[in-house]
JSON list of C-alpha atoms in Angstrom, two decimals:
[
{"chain": "A", "resi": 1, "resn": "MET", "atom": "CA", "xyz": [-8.09, 5.84, 10.72]},
{"chain": "A", "resi": 2, "resn": "LYS", "atom": "CA", "xyz": [-6.14, 8.15, 12.55]},
{"chain": "A", "resi": 3, "resn": "HIS", "atom": "CA", "xyz": [-8.46, 7.57, 15.61]},
{"chain": "A", "resi": 4, "resn": "LEU", "atom": "CA", "xyz": [-8.00, 3.73, 15.42]},
{"chain": "A", "resi": 5, "resn": "ALA", "atom": "CA", "xyz": [-4.11, 4.26, 14.95]},
{"chain": "A", "resi": 6, "resn": "ALA", "atom": "CA", "xyz": [-4.20, 6.54, 18.24]},
{"chain": "A", "resi": 7, "resn": "TYR", "atom": "CA", "xyz": [-6.18, 3.90, 19.91]},
{"chain": "A", "resi": 8, "resn": "LEU", "atom": "CA", "xyz": [-3.65, 1.01, 18.85]},
{"chain": "A", "resi": 9, "resn": "LEU", "atom": "CA", "xyz": [-0.98, 3.03, 19.90]},
{"chain": "A", "resi": 10, "resn": "LEU", "atom": "CA", "xyz": [-2.49, 3.59, 23.36]},
{"chain": "A", "resi": 11, "resn": "GLY", "atom": "CA", "xyz": [-2.95, -0.17, 23.51]},
{"chain": "A", "resi": 12, "resn": "LEU", "atom": "CA", "xyz": [0.46, -0.91, 22.71]},
{"chain": "A", "resi": 13, "resn": "GLY", "atom": "CA", "xyz": [1.46, 1.44, 25.65]},
{"chain": "A", "resi": 14, "resn": "GLY", "atom": "CA", "xyz": [-0.40, -0.46, 28.00]},
{"chain": "A", "resi": 15, "resn": "ASN", "atom": "CA", "xyz": [-3.78, 1.51, 28.11]},
{"chain": "A", "resi": 16, "resn": "THR", "atom": "CA", "xyz": [-6.23, -1.45, 27.48]},
{"chain": "A", "resi": 17, "resn": "GLU", "atom": "CA", "xyz": [-9.50, 0.43, 27.53]},
{"chain": "A", "resi": 18, "resn": "PRO", "atom": "CA", "xyz": [-8.44, 4.06, 26.06]},
{"chain": "A", "resi": 19, "resn": "SER", "atom": "CA", "xyz": [-10.86, 6.78, 26.60]},
{"chain": "A", "resi": 20, "resn": "ALA", "atom": "CA", "xyz": [-12.05, 9.44, 24.35]},
{"chain": "A", "resi": 21, "resn": "GLU", "atom": "CA", "xyz": [-9.80, 12.13, 26.32]},
{"chain": "A", "resi": 22, "resn": "ASP", "atom": "CA", "xyz": [-6.87, 9.42, 25.74]},
{"chain": "A", "resi": 23, "resn": "ILE", "atom": "CA", "xyz": [-7.17, 9.21, 22.01]},
{"chain": "A", "resi": 24, "resn": "LYS", "atom": "CA", "xyz": [-7.68, 13.18, 21.72]},
{"chain": "A", "resi": 25, "resn": "SER", "atom": "CA", "xyz": [-4.71, 13.95, 23.88]},
{"chain": "A", "resi": 26, "resn": "VAL", "atom": "CA", "xyz": [-2.60, 11.68, 21.26]},
{"chain": "A", "resi": 27, "resn": "LEU", "atom": "CA", "xyz": [-4.05, 13.16, 18.27]},
{"chain": "A", "resi": 28, "resn": "GLU", "atom": "CA", "xyz": [-3.69, 16.69, 19.54]},
{"chain": "A", "resi": 29, "resn": "SER", "atom": "CA", "xyz": [-0.10, 15.90, 20.24]},
{"chain": "A", "resi": 30, "resn": "VAL", "atom": "CA", "xyz": [0.75, 15.61, 16.68]},
{"chain": "A", "resi": 31, "resn": "GLY", "atom": "CA", "xyz": [-1.58, 18.55, 15.38]},
{"chain": "A", "resi": 32, "resn": "ILE", "atom": "CA", "xyz": [-4.64, 16.57, 14.45]},
{"chain": "A", "resi": 33, "resn": "ASP", "atom": "CA", "xyz": [-8.06, 17.60, 15.80]},
{"chain": "A", "resi": 34, "resn": "ALA", "atom": "CA", "xyz": [-10.36, 14.71, 16.53]},
{"chain": "A", "resi": 35, "resn": "ASP", "atom": "CA", "xyz": [-13.73, 14.04, 15.17]},
{"chain": "A", "resi": 36, "resn": "GLU", "atom": "CA", "xyz": [-16.31, 13.56, 17.99]},
{"chain": "A", "resi": 37, "resn": "ASP", "atom": "CA", "xyz": [-18.61, 11.49, 15.85]},
{"chain": "A", "resi": 38, "resn": "ARG", "atom": "CA", "xyz": [-16.05, 9.05, 14.77]},
{"chain": "A", "resi": 39, "resn": "LEU", "atom": "CA", "xyz": [-14.19, 8.83, 18.08]},
{"chain": "A", "resi": 40, "resn": "GLU", "atom": "CA", "xyz": [-17.59, 7.85, 19.91]},
{"chain": "A", "resi": 41, "resn": "LYS", "atom": "CA", "xyz": [-18.23, 5.47, 17.33]},
{"chain": "A", "resi": 42, "resn": "LEU", "atom": "CA", "xyz": [-14.84, 3.82, 17.32]},
{"chain": "A", "resi": 43, "resn": "ILE", "atom": "CA", "xyz": [-15.05, 3.62, 21.21]},
{"chain": "A", "resi": 44, "resn": "GLY", "atom": "CA", "xyz": [-18.57, 2.29, 21.23]},
{"chain": "A", "resi": 45, "resn": "GLU", "atom": "CA", "xyz": [-17.50, -0.38, 18.42]},
{"chain": "A", "resi": 46, "resn": "LEU", "atom": "CA", "xyz": [-14.25, -1.51, 20.34]},
{"chain": "A", "resi": 47, "resn": "LYS", "atom": "CA", "xyz": [-15.65, -1.19, 24.05]},
{"chain": "A", "resi": 48, "resn": "GLY", "atom": "CA", "xyz": [-14.75, -4.55, 26.17]},
{"chain": "A", "resi": 49, "resn": "LYS", "atom": "CA", "xyz": [-12.90, -6.02, 22.94]},
{"chain": "A", "resi": 50, "resn": "ASP", "atom": "CA", "xyz": [-9.33, -7.62, 23.24]},
{"chain": "A", "resi": 51, "resn": "LEU", "atom": "CA", "xyz": [-7.21, -5.86, 20.84]},
{"chain": "A", "resi": 52, "resn": "GLN", "atom": "CA", "xyz": [-4.94, -8.78, 20.09]},
{"chain": "A", "resi": 53, "resn": "GLU", "atom": "CA", "xyz": [-8.08, -11.02, 19.32]},
{"chain": "A", "resi": 54, "resn": "LEU", "atom": "CA", "xyz": [-9.55, -8.11, 16.82]},
{"chain": "A", "resi": 55, "resn": "ILE", "atom": "CA", "xyz": [-6.22, -8.10, 15.19]},
{"chain": "A", "resi": 56, "resn": "ALA", "atom": "CA", "xyz": [-5.91, -11.76, 14.97]},
{"chain": "A", "resi": 57, "resn": "GLU", "atom": "CA", "xyz": [-9.49, -11.92, 13.36]},
{"chain": "A", "resi": 58, "resn": "GLY", "atom": "CA", "xyz": [-8.75, -9.00, 11.01]},
{"chain": "A", "resi": 59, "resn": "SER", "atom": "CA", "xyz": [-5.64, -10.84, 9.75]},
{"chain": "A", "resi": 60, "resn": "SER", "atom": "CA", "xyz": [-7.33, -13.84, 9.09]},
{"chain": "A", "resi": 61, "resn": "LYS", "atom": "CA", "xyz": [-10.21, -12.11, 7.04]},
{"chain": "A", "resi": 62, "resn": "LEU", "atom": "CA", "xyz": [-7.33, -10.27, 5.13]},
{"chain": "A", "resi": 63, "resn": "ALA", "atom": "CA", "xyz": [-5.48, -13.46, 4.41]},
{"chain": "A", "resi": 64, "resn": "SER", "atom": "CA", "xyz": [-8.50, -14.49, 2.15]},
{"chain": "A", "resi": 65, "resn": "VAL", "atom": "CA", "xyz": [-8.32, -11.30, 0.04]},
{"chain": "A", "resi": 66, "resn": "PRO", "atom": "CA", "xyz": [-6.64, -11.43, -3.37]},
{"chain": "A", "resi": 67, "resn": "SER", "atom": "CA", "xyz": [-3.64, -8.93, -3.16]},
{"chain": "A", "resi": 68, "resn": "GLY", "atom": "CA", "xyz": [-1.35, -9.50, -6.18]},
{"chain": "A", "resi": 69, "resn": "GLY", "atom": "CA", "xyz": [-2.58, -6.43, -8.06]},
{"chain": "A", "resi": 70, "resn": "GLY", "atom": "CA", "xyz": [-3.70, -6.82, -11.53]},
{"chain": "A", "resi": 71, "resn": "GLY", "atom": "CA", "xyz": [-0.53, -8.00, -12.70]},
{"chain": "A", "resi": 72, "resn": "GLY", "atom": "CA", "xyz": [1.34, -7.18, -16.10]},
{"chain": "A", "resi": 73, "resn": "GLY", "atom": "CA", "xyz": [0.77, -8.07, -19.64]},
{"chain": "A", "resi": 74, "resn": "GLY", "atom": "CA", "xyz": [0.36, -11.59, -20.75]},
{"chain": "A", "resi": 75, "resn": "GLY", "atom": "CA", "xyz": [4.11, -12.02, -21.87]},
{"chain": "A", "resi": 76, "resn": "ALA", "atom": "CA", "xyz": [5.46, -14.62, -24.15]},
{"chain": "A", "resi": 77, "resn": "SER", "atom": "CA", "xyz": [4.19, -18.26, -23.90]},
{"chain": "A", "resi": 78, "resn": "ALA", "atom": "CA", "xyz": [6.68, -20.87, -23.02]},
{"chain": "A", "resi": 79, "resn": "PRO", "atom": "CA", "xyz": [7.56, -23.02, -26.07]},
{"chain": "A", "resi": 80, "resn": "THR", "atom": "CA", "xyz": [5.67, -26.46, -26.75]},
{"chain": "A", "resi": 81, "resn": "ALA", "atom": "CA", "xyz": [7.69, -29.74, -25.94]},
{"chain": "A", "resi": 82, "resn": "GLY", "atom": "CA", "xyz": [8.34, -30.28, -29.63]},
{"chain": "A", "resi": 83, "resn": "GLY", "atom": "CA", "xyz": [7.95, -26.73, -30.96]},
{"chain": "A", "resi": 84, "resn": "ASP", "atom": "CA", "xyz": [10.60, -24.73, -32.58]},
{"chain": "A", "resi": 85, "resn": "SER", "atom": "CA", "xyz": [12.26, -21.93, -30.56]},
{"chain": "A", "resi": 86, "resn": "GLY", "atom": "CA", "xyz": [12.81, -19.93, -33.77]},
{"chain": "A", "resi": 87, "resn": "PRO", "atom": "CA", "xyz": [10.13, -17.17, -33.79]},
{"chain": "A", "resi": 88, "resn": "VAL", "atom": "CA", "xyz": [11.21, -16.30, -30.25]},
{"chain": "A", "resi": 89, "resn": "ALA", "atom": "CA", "xyz": [14.75, -15.38, -31.14]},
{"chain": "A", "resi": 90, "resn": "GLU", "atom": "CA", "xyz": [13.36, -13.45, -33.98]},
{"chain": "A", "resi": 91, "resn": "GLU", "atom": "CA", "xyz": [11.19, -11.40, -31.58]},
{"chain": "A", "resi": 92, "resn": "GLU", "atom": "CA", "xyz": [14.00, -10.58, -29.48]},
{"chain": "A", "resi": 93, "resn": "LYS", "atom": "CA", "xyz": [16.24, -9.08, -32.36]},
{"chain": "A", "resi": 94, "resn": "PRO", "atom": "CA", "xyz": [13.77, -6.02, -32.95]},
{"chain": "A", "resi": 95, "resn": "ALA", "atom": "CA", "xyz": [14.08, -5.02, -29.34]},
{"chain": "A", "resi": 96, "resn": "GLU", "atom": "CA", "xyz": [18.12, -4.77, -29.65]},
{"chain": "A", "resi": 97, "resn": "LYS", "atom": "CA", "xyz": [17.32, -2.57, -32.49]},
{"chain": "A", "resi": 98, "resn": "GLU", "atom": "CA", "xyz": [15.04, -0.31, -30.59]},
{"chain": "A", "resi": 99, "resn": "GLU", "atom": "CA", "xyz": [17.58, 0.08, -28.00]},
{"chain": "A", "resi": 100, "resn": "GLU", "atom": "CA", "xyz": [20.02, 1.18, -30.48]},
{"chain": "A", "resi": 101, "resn": "LYS", "atom": "CA", "xyz": [17.95, 3.76, -31.96]},
{"chain": "A", "resi": 102, "resn": "GLU", "atom": "CA", "xyz": [17.58, 5.22, -28.47]},
{"chain": "A", "resi": 103, "resn": "GLU", "atom": "CA", "xyz": [21.26, 5.22, -28.15]},
{"chain": "A", "resi": 104, "resn": "SER", "atom": "CA", "xyz": [21.78, 7.12, -31.04]},
{"chain": "A", "resi": 105, "resn": "ASP", "atom": "CA", "xyz": [19.48, 9.79, -30.22]},
{"chain": "A", "resi": 106, "resn": "GLU", "atom": "CA", "xyz": [21.41, 10.51, -27.05]},
{"chain": "A", "resi": 107, "resn": "ASP", "atom": "CA", "xyz": [24.32, 11.45, -29.25]},
{"chain": "A", "resi": 108, "resn": "MET", "atom": "CA", "xyz": [22.74, 14.49, -30.73]},
{"chain": "A", "resi": 109, "resn": "GLY", "atom": "CA", "xyz": [24.24, 16.78, -28.35]},
{"chain": "A", "resi": 110, "resn": "PHE", "atom": "CA", "xyz": [21.08, 18.34, -26.85]},
{"chain": "A", "resi": 111, "resn": "GLY", "atom": "CA", "xyz": [18.74, 17.00, -24.18]},
{"chain": "A", "resi": 112, "resn": "LEU", "atom": "CA", "xyz": [15.18, 17.19, -23.88]},
{"chain": "A", "resi": 113, "resn": "PHE", "atom": "CA", "xyz": [15.08, 19.82, -20.77]},
{"chain": "A", "resi": 114, "resn": "ASP", "atom": "CA", "xyz": [18.16, 21.93, -21.69]}
]
C-alpha cells in the first residue's frame, strides 16, 4: 500500500511514469524502507497504464461492493395500520426507570476510579 501511495503521489505531482528510484526517494523521505520485490511488481503491473483510467475502473468496481457494515440490532417493528400502540408505550417506560437507577448510583459520593 505504501508503494502504491508513493506512486500515486508522484502521479499527482506530474510524473506519469514513476521509476523505482522515484518511489524509493518518496518513501525514504518519510523514513520508510522500500521492499524491492513489491516495488518491482507494482511498477510491472502499472507500466504503460493511465492512472486516471485505473482509478475510474477501480471506483466502478468498488461501487458494487456492499459497504453498509453489519448494521445494528433489529429494532422495534412499526405498528400495523390497525394495531394498537399500547405495548410500545409500555416498553419505553422501563427504559426511563433504568436511567433513574443510573443517576442514583452517581449520587453515592465516590467514583469507580477515585
